[in-house]
């Protein structure tokens, strides 16, 4: 399936399925191939004609069979065939791909996918540069990564027993804030319309004042 001969605009994936069906059970009619290959009748007729043009399949009456070396991509003229029925017998899958203009499709597709993955990785790296850097500590001889706290995560020193938040400057409970069960800040006043970035900046400023005071 990965060969360029079976790429889109080449023989197509249906050709590989039909070849496999005829290899498993030779001399099948179109009706039988519809069942054994699970290919629609219209696609079956179109693909059989394409394979016949390469001499890869032959029909006798209502039945179709593979050419002797069809699995290798080599077609031939059956003795009873009219020469004009076969445009040019295939001479290997590479030749089939070249004839259909699909040679090199797989390698180009792999190159595109590799470039897309590299571009995606560069985007991830740029995004990671904007994230807070984690702290690495050594415990029992192992390096442990401790993520930097989010701006809405409350340090333990700010916790009050009743769920309030202690003002880091005054040491008194801040009336507009509470601590959620997950340890993050909840702003309970509708008067404060600051954005998350503004709250994060205020958090950083308050934390800096707290650490300098300590």
PDB file of C-alpha atoms in Angstrom:
ATOM      1  CA  UNK A   1       0.000   0.000   0.000  1.00  0.00           C
ATOM      2  CA  UNK A   2       2.913   2.323   0.668  1.00  0.00           C
ATOM      3  CA  UNK A   3       4.233   2.004  -2.889  1.00  0.00           C
ATOM      4  CA  UNK A   4       3.846   5.018  -5.154  1.00  0.00           C
ATOM      5  CA  UNK A   5       2.014   2.873  -7.724  1.00  0.00           C
ATOM      6  CA  UNK A   6      -1.009   2.727  -5.408  1.00  0.00           C
ATOM      7  CA  UNK A   7      -1.049   6.425  -4.573  1.00  0.00           C
ATOM      8  CA  UNK A   8      -3.944   8.727  -5.406  1.00  0.00           C
ATOM      9  CA  UNK A   9      -4.033   9.377  -9.159  1.00  0.00           C
ATOM     10  CA  UNK A  10      -2.068   6.143  -9.618  1.00  0.00           C
ATOM     11  CA  UNK A  11      -3.699   2.741  -9.435  1.00  0.00           C
ATOM     12  CA  UNK A  12      -5.319   3.726  -6.151  1.00  0.00           C
ATOM     13  CA  UNK A  13      -5.888   1.748  -2.989  1.00  0.00           C
ATOM     14  CA  UNK A  14      -8.797  -0.154  -4.549  1.00  0.00           C
ATOM     15  CA  UNK A  15      -6.366  -1.774  -6.990  1.00  0.00           C
ATOM     16  CA  UNK A  16      -4.385  -3.306  -4.144  1.00  0.00           C
ATOM     17  CA  UNK A  17      -7.564  -4.684  -2.553  1.00  0.00           C
ATOM     18  CA  UNK A  18      -8.712  -6.205  -5.845  1.00  0.00           C
ATOM     19  CA  UNK A  19      -5.295  -7.750  -6.508  1.00  0.00           C
ATOM     20  CA  UNK A  20      -5.373  -9.260  -3.027  1.00  0.00           C
ATOM     21  CA  UNK A  21      -8.878 -10.641  -3.573  1.00  0.00           C
ATOM     22  CA  UNK A  22      -7.916 -12.243  -6.893  1.00  0.00           C
ATOM     23  CA  UNK A  23      -4.734 -13.637  -5.382  1.00  0.00           C
ATOM     24  CA  UNK A  24      -6.704 -15.249  -2.551  1.00  0.00           C
ATOM     25  CA  UNK A  25      -9.331 -16.650  -4.913  1.00  0.00           C
ATOM     26  CA  UNK A  26      -8.616 -16.569  -8.671  1.00  0.00           C
ATOM     27  CA  UNK A  27     -11.202 -16.406 -11.449  1.00  0.00           C
ATOM     28  CA  UNK A  28     -13.910 -14.289  -9.886  1.00  0.00           C
ATOM     29  CA  UNK A  29     -16.783 -12.512 -11.556  1.00  0.00           C
ATOM     30  CA  UNK A  30     -17.512  -8.857 -10.925  1.00  0.00           C
ATOM     31  CA  UNK A  31     -20.354  -9.797  -8.598  1.00  0.00           C
ATOM     32  CA  UNK A  32     -18.032 -12.058  -6.612  1.00  0.00           C
ATOM     33  CA  UNK A  33     -15.319  -9.396  -6.463  1.00  0.00           C
ATOM     34  CA  UNK A  34     -17.775  -6.883  -5.057  1.00  0.00           C
ATOM     35  CA  UNK A  35     -18.214  -9.204  -2.092  1.00  0.00           C
ATOM     36  CA  UNK A  36     -14.618 -10.402  -1.686  1.00  0.00           C
ATOM     37  CA  UNK A  37     -12.990  -6.980  -2.065  1.00  0.00           C
ATOM     38  CA  UNK A  38     -15.715  -4.807  -0.484  1.00  0.00           C
ATOM     39  CA  UNK A  39     -15.268  -2.363  -3.384  1.00  0.00           C
ATOM     40  CA  UNK A  40     -18.290  -0.766  -5.029  1.00  0.00           C
ATOM     41  CA  UNK A  41     -19.267  -2.002  -8.455  1.00  0.00           C
ATOM     42  CA  UNK A  42     -18.485   1.332 -10.152  1.00  0.00           C
ATOM     43  CA  UNK A  43     -15.025   1.527  -8.548  1.00  0.00           C
ATOM     44  CA  UNK A  44     -14.457  -2.138  -9.377  1.00  0.00           C
ATOM     45  CA  UNK A  45     -15.144  -1.677 -13.087  1.00  0.00           C
ATOM     46  CA  UNK A  46     -12.958   1.437 -13.221  1.00  0.00           C
ATOM     47  CA  UNK A  47     -10.071  -0.187 -11.361  1.00  0.00           C
ATOM     48  CA  UNK A  48     -10.221  -3.452 -13.312  1.00  0.00           C
ATOM     49  CA  UNK A  49     -10.001  -1.464 -16.526  1.00  0.00           C
ATOM     50  CA  UNK A  50      -6.951   0.367 -15.176  1.00  0.00           C
ATOM     51  CA  UNK A  51      -5.281  -2.884 -14.134  1.00  0.00           C
ATOM     52  CA  UNK A  52      -6.131  -4.457 -17.483  1.00  0.00           C
ATOM     53  CA  UNK A  53      -4.466  -1.526 -19.270  1.00  0.00           C
ATOM     54  CA  UNK A  54      -1.232  -2.629 -17.588  1.00  0.00           C
ATOM     55  CA  UNK A  55      -1.825  -6.306 -18.354  1.00  0.00           C
ATOM     56  CA  UNK A  56      -2.020  -7.077 -14.632  1.00  0.00           C
ATOM     57  CA  UNK A  57      -5.465  -8.693 -14.846  1.00  0.00           C
ATOM     58  CA  UNK A  58      -7.193 -10.587 -17.628  1.00  0.00           C
ATOM     59  CA  UNK A  59     -10.791 -11.537 -18.143  1.00  0.00           C
ATOM     60  CA  UNK A  60     -12.211 -14.551 -19.880  1.00  0.00           C
ATOM     61  CA  UNK A  61     -15.928 -14.361 -20.358  1.00  0.00           C
ATOM     62  CA  UNK A  62     -17.256 -13.037 -17.059  1.00  0.00           C
ATOM     63  CA  UNK A  63     -14.331 -14.020 -14.826  1.00  0.00           C
ATOM     64  CA  UNK A  64     -11.177 -12.066 -13.952  1.00  0.00           C
ATOM     65  CA  UNK A  65      -7.755 -13.449 -13.045  1.00  0.00           C
ATOM     66  CA  UNK A  66      -4.328 -12.042 -12.251  1.00  0.00           C
ATOM     67  CA  UNK A  67      -1.450 -12.120 -14.685  1.00  0.00           C
ATOM     68  CA  UNK A  68       1.238 -14.675 -13.708  1.00  0.00           C
ATOM     69  CA  UNK A  69       3.577 -12.007 -12.231  1.00  0.00           C
ATOM     70  CA  UNK A  70       0.970  -9.443 -11.246  1.00  0.00           C
ATOM     71  CA  UNK A  71       2.057  -9.462  -7.597  1.00  0.00           C
ATOM     72  CA  UNK A  72       5.469  -8.201  -8.750  1.00  0.00           C
ATOM     73  CA  UNK A  73       3.872  -5.521 -10.916  1.00  0.00           C
ATOM     74  CA  UNK A  74       4.563  -7.229 -14.249  1.00  0.00           C
ATOM     75  CA  UNK A  75       1.767  -7.511 -16.790  1.00  0.00           C
ATOM     76  CA  UNK A  76       1.523  -9.482 -20.010  1.00  0.00           C
ATOM     77  CA  UNK A  77      -0.615 -10.144 -23.068  1.00  0.00           C
ATOM     78  CA  UNK A  78      -2.735 -13.273 -22.660  1.00  0.00           C
ATOM     79  CA  UNK A  79      -2.650 -15.461 -25.782  1.00  0.00           C
ATOM     80  CA  UNK A  80      -6.280 -14.857 -26.625  1.00  0.00           C
ATOM     81  CA  UNK A  81      -6.199 -11.072 -26.022  1.00  0.00           C
ATOM     82  CA  UNK A  82      -6.395  -8.482 -28.707  1.00  0.00           C
ATOM     83  CA  UNK A  83      -3.129  -6.510 -28.628  1.00  0.00           C
ATOM     84  CA  UNK A  84      -4.919  -3.172 -28.697  1.00  0.00           C
ATOM     85  CA  UNK A  85      -6.689  -4.014 -25.435  1.00  0.00           C
ATOM     86  CA  UNK A  86      -3.475  -3.543 -23.447  1.00  0.00           C
ATOM     87  CA  UNK A  87      -1.786  -0.207 -23.954  1.00  0.00           C
ATOM     88  CA  UNK A  88       1.523  -1.221 -22.386  1.00  0.00           C
ATOM     89  CA  UNK A  89       2.184  -4.199 -20.096  1.00  0.00           C
ATOM     90  CA  UNK A  90       3.560  -3.096 -16.725  1.00  0.00           C
ATOM     91  CA  UNK A  91       7.231  -3.720 -16.025  1.00  0.00           C
ATOM     92  CA  UNK A  92       7.252  -3.525 -12.232  1.00  0.00           C
ATOM     93  CA  UNK A  93       5.574  -1.247  -9.716  1.00  0.00           C
ATOM     94  CA  UNK A  94       8.181   1.479 -10.154  1.00  0.00           C
ATOM     95  CA  UNK A  95       7.390   1.642 -13.865  1.00  0.00           C
ATOM     96  CA  UNK A  96       3.657   1.806 -13.086  1.00  0.00           C
ATOM     97  CA  UNK A  97       4.225   4.719 -10.713  1.00  0.00           C
ATOM     98  CA  UNK A  98       6.334   6.528 -13.302  1.00  0.00           C
ATOM     99  CA  UNK A  99       3.694   6.017 -15.975  1.00  0.00           C
ATOM    100  CA  UNK A 100       1.007   7.560 -13.725  1.00  0.00           C
ATOM    101  CA  UNK A 101       3.240  10.382 -12.534  1.00  0.00           C
ATOM    102  CA  UNK A 102       3.128   9.274  -8.898  1.00  0.00           C
ATOM    103  CA  UNK A 103       6.768   8.239  -8.530  1.00  0.00           C
ATOM    104  CA  UNK A 104       8.283   9.886  -5.462  1.00  0.00           C
ATOM    105  CA  UNK A 105       4.924  10.733  -3.864  1.00  0.00           C
ATOM    106  CA  UNK A 106       5.673   8.743  -0.698  1.00  0.00           C
ATOM    107  CA  UNK A 107       9.079  10.360  -0.141  1.00  0.00           C
ATOM    108  CA  UNK A 108       7.646  13.827  -0.750  1.00  0.00           C
ATOM    109  CA  UNK A 109       4.793  13.098   1.658  1.00  0.00           C
ATOM    110  CA  UNK A 110       7.284  11.951   4.312  1.00  0.00           C
ATOM    111  CA  UNK A 111       9.335  15.126   3.793  1.00  0.00           C
ATOM    112  CA  UNK A 112       6.229  17.301   4.192  1.00  0.00           C
ATOM    113  CA  UNK A 113       5.190  15.467   7.348  1.00  0.00           C
ATOM    114  CA  UNK A 114       8.716  15.772   8.777  1.00  0.00           C
ATOM    115  CA  UNK A 115       8.703  19.517   8.060  1.00  0.00           C
ATOM    116  CA  UNK A 116       5.276  19.880   9.683  1.00  0.00           C
ATOM    117  CA  UNK A 117       6.431  17.995  12.780  1.00  0.00           C
ATOM    118  CA  UNK A 118       9.558  20.166  13.006  1.00  0.00           C
ATOM    119  CA  UNK A 119       7.485  23.342  12.671  1.00  0.00           C
ATOM    120  CA  UNK A 120       5.076  22.113  15.344  1.00  0.00           C
ATOM    121  CA  UNK A 121       7.984  21.338  17.665  1.00  0.00           C
ATOM    122  CA  UNK A 122       9.374  24.847  17.149  1.00  0.00           C
ATOM    123  CA  UNK A 123       5.977  26.305  18.079  1.00  0.00           C
ATOM    124  CA  UNK A 124       5.900  24.189  21.246  1.00  0.00           C
ATOM    125  CA  UNK A 125       9.390  25.363  22.146  1.00  0.00           C
ATOM    126  CA  UNK A 126       8.416  28.999  21.639  1.00  0.00           C
ATOM    127  CA  UNK A 127       5.344  28.502  23.827  1.00  0.00           C
ATOM    128  CA  UNK A 128       7.413  26.845  26.530  1.00  0.00           C
ATOM    129  CA  UNK A 129       9.653  29.903  26.669  1.00  0.00           C
ATOM    130  CA  UNK A 130       6.675  31.945  27.889  1.00  0.00           C
ATOM    131  CA  UNK A 131       5.799  29.524  30.665  1.00  0.00           C
ATOM    132  CA  UNK A 132       7.119  29.890  34.180  1.00  0.00           C
ATOM    133  CA  UNK A 133      10.301  27.911  34.611  1.00  0.00           C
ATOM    134  CA  UNK A 134      10.117  24.948  36.976  1.00  0.00           C
ATOM    135  CA  UNK A 135      12.456  24.601  39.930  1.00  0.00           C
ATOM    136  CA  UNK A 136      14.667  21.513  40.077  1.00  0.00           C
ATOM    137  CA  UNK A 137      15.545  20.172  43.513  1.00  0.00           C
ATOM    138  CA  UNK A 138      17.631  17.137  44.459  1.00  0.00           C
ATOM    139  CA  UNK A 139      15.983  14.658  46.796  1.00  0.00           C
ATOM    140  CA  UNK A 140      17.540  11.304  47.732  1.00  0.00           C
ATOM    141  CA  UNK A 141      19.990  11.745  44.897  1.00  0.00           C
ATOM    142  CA  UNK A 142      17.209  12.260  42.327  1.00  0.00           C
ATOM    143  CA  UNK A 143      16.283  15.418  40.486  1.00  0.00           C
ATOM    144  CA  UNK A 144      12.671  16.420  41.152  1.00  0.00           C
ATOM    145  CA  UNK A 145      10.938  19.053  39.029  1.00  0.00           C
ATOM    146  CA  UNK A 146       8.747  21.387  41.066  1.00  0.00           C
ATOM    147  CA  UNK A 147       6.487  23.497  38.779  1.00  0.00           C
ATOM    148  CA  UNK A 148       6.385  27.203  39.464  1.00  0.00           C
ATOM    149  CA  UNK A 149       3.170  28.190  41.288  1.00  0.00           C
ATOM    150  CA  UNK A 150       0.349  29.750  39.315  1.00  0.00           C
ATOM    151  CA  UNK A 151      -0.515  33.351  40.155  1.00  0.00           C
ATOM    152  CA  UNK A 152      -3.847  32.203  41.612  1.00  0.00           C
ATOM    153  CA  UNK A 153      -2.290  29.605  43.915  1.00  0.00           C
ATOM    154  CA  UNK A 154      -2.040  30.868  47.485  1.00  0.00           C
ATOM    155  CA  UNK A 155       1.184  30.304  49.458  1.00  0.00           C
ATOM    156  CA  UNK A 156       0.664  28.542  52.782  1.00  0.00           C
ATOM    157  CA  UNK A 157       1.797  31.621  54.687  1.00  0.00           C
ATOM    158  CA  UNK A 158      -1.204  33.525  53.339  1.00  0.00           C
ATOM    159  CA  UNK A 159      -3.775  31.009  54.619  1.00  0.00           C
ATOM    160  CA  UNK A 160      -6.034  31.986  57.504  1.00  0.00           C
ATOM    161  CA  UNK A 161      -7.812  29.310  59.575  1.00  0.00           C
ATOM    162  CA  UNK A 162     -11.276  30.466  58.461  1.00  0.00           C
ATOM    163  CA  UNK A 163     -10.491  30.260  54.730  1.00  0.00           C
ATOM    164  CA  UNK A 164      -9.637  33.918  54.377  1.00  0.00           C
ATOM    165  CA  UNK A 165      -6.529  35.249  52.672  1.00  0.00           C
ATOM    166  CA  UNK A 166      -4.013  37.120  54.794  1.00  0.00           C
ATOM    167  CA  UNK A 167      -2.772  40.387  53.378  1.00  0.00           C
ATOM    168  CA  UNK A 168       1.009  39.846  52.979  1.00  0.00           C
ATOM    169  CA  UNK A 169       1.731  43.463  53.945  1.00  0.00           C
ATOM    170  CA  UNK A 170      -0.580  44.031  56.921  1.00  0.00           C
ATOM    171  CA  UNK A 171      -0.969  40.427  58.024  1.00  0.00           C
ATOM    172  CA  UNK A 172      -4.732  40.926  58.360  1.00  0.00           C
ATOM    173  CA  UNK A 173      -7.453  39.100  56.467  1.00  0.00           C
ATOM    174  CA  UNK A 174      -8.198  40.552  53.025  1.00  0.00           C
ATOM    175  CA  UNK A 175     -11.998  41.060  52.905  1.00  0.00           C
ATOM    176  CA  UNK A 176     -12.385  40.550  49.160  1.00  0.00           C
ATOM    177  CA  UNK A 177     -10.678  37.178  48.866  1.00  0.00           C
ATOM    178  CA  UNK A 178     -11.306  33.594  49.901  1.00  0.00           C
ATOM    179  CA  UNK A 179      -9.352  30.387  49.402  1.00  0.00           C
ATOM    180  CA  UNK A 180     -11.011  27.661  47.354  1.00  0.00           C
ATOM    181  CA  UNK A 181     -10.819  23.974  48.271  1.00  0.00           C
ATOM    182  CA  UNK A 182      -8.103  23.504  45.644  1.00  0.00           C
ATOM    183  CA  UNK A 183      -6.001  26.192  47.320  1.00  0.00           C
ATOM    184  CA  UNK A 184      -6.555  28.908  44.734  1.00  0.00           C
ATOM    185  CA  UNK A 185      -7.803  32.435  45.102  1.00  0.00           C
ATOM    186  CA  UNK A 186     -11.460  33.384  44.727  1.00  0.00           C
ATOM    187  CA  UNK A 187     -12.306  37.057  44.216  1.00  0.00           C
ATOM    188  CA  UNK A 188     -15.688  37.589  45.898  1.00  0.00           C
ATOM    189  CA  UNK A 189     -16.316  41.244  45.181  1.00  0.00           C
ATOM    190  CA  UNK A 190     -17.961  42.374  41.918  1.00  0.00           C
ATOM    191  CA  UNK A 191     -16.295  45.768  42.234  1.00  0.00           C
ATOM    192  CA  UNK A 192     -12.947  44.478  41.033  1.00  0.00           C
ATOM    193  CA  UNK A 193     -13.036  44.117  37.247  1.00  0.00           C
ATOM    194  CA  UNK A 194      -9.354  43.427  36.702  1.00  0.00           C
ATOM    195  CA  UNK A 195      -8.330  40.889  34.088  1.00  0.00           C
ATOM    196  CA  UNK A 196      -6.436  37.734  34.941  1.00  0.00           C
ATOM    197  CA  UNK A 197      -3.177  39.289  33.737  1.00  0.00           C
ATOM    198  CA  UNK A 198      -3.757  42.309  35.976  1.00  0.00           C
ATOM    199  CA  UNK A 199      -4.530  40.038  38.916  1.00  0.00           C
ATOM    200  CA  UNK A 200      -1.410  38.016  38.172  1.00  0.00           C
ATOM    201  CA  UNK A 201       0.675  41.204  38.173  1.00  0.00           C
ATOM    202  CA  UNK A 202      -0.876  42.297  41.472  1.00  0.00           C
ATOM    203  CA  UNK A 203      -0.155  38.853  42.883  1.00  0.00           C
ATOM    204  CA  UNK A 204       3.486  39.036  41.831  1.00  0.00           C
ATOM    205  CA  UNK A 205       3.829  42.506  43.352  1.00  0.00           C
ATOM    206  CA  UNK A 206       2.222  41.421  46.642  1.00  0.00           C
ATOM    207  CA  UNK A 207       4.375  38.311  46.796  1.00  0.00           C
ATOM    208  CA  UNK A 208       7.501  40.368  46.222  1.00  0.00           C
ATOM    209  CA  UNK A 209       6.510  42.703  49.081  1.00  0.00           C
ATOM    210  CA  UNK A 210       5.812  39.705  51.329  1.00  0.00           C
ATOM    211  CA  UNK A 211       9.179  38.087  50.617  1.00  0.00           C
ATOM    212  CA  UNK A 212      11.042  41.367  51.070  1.00  0.00           C
ATOM    213  CA  UNK A 213       9.262  41.968  54.389  1.00  0.00           C
ATOM    214  CA  UNK A 214      10.092  38.471  55.520  1.00  0.00           C
TER     215      UNK A 214
END
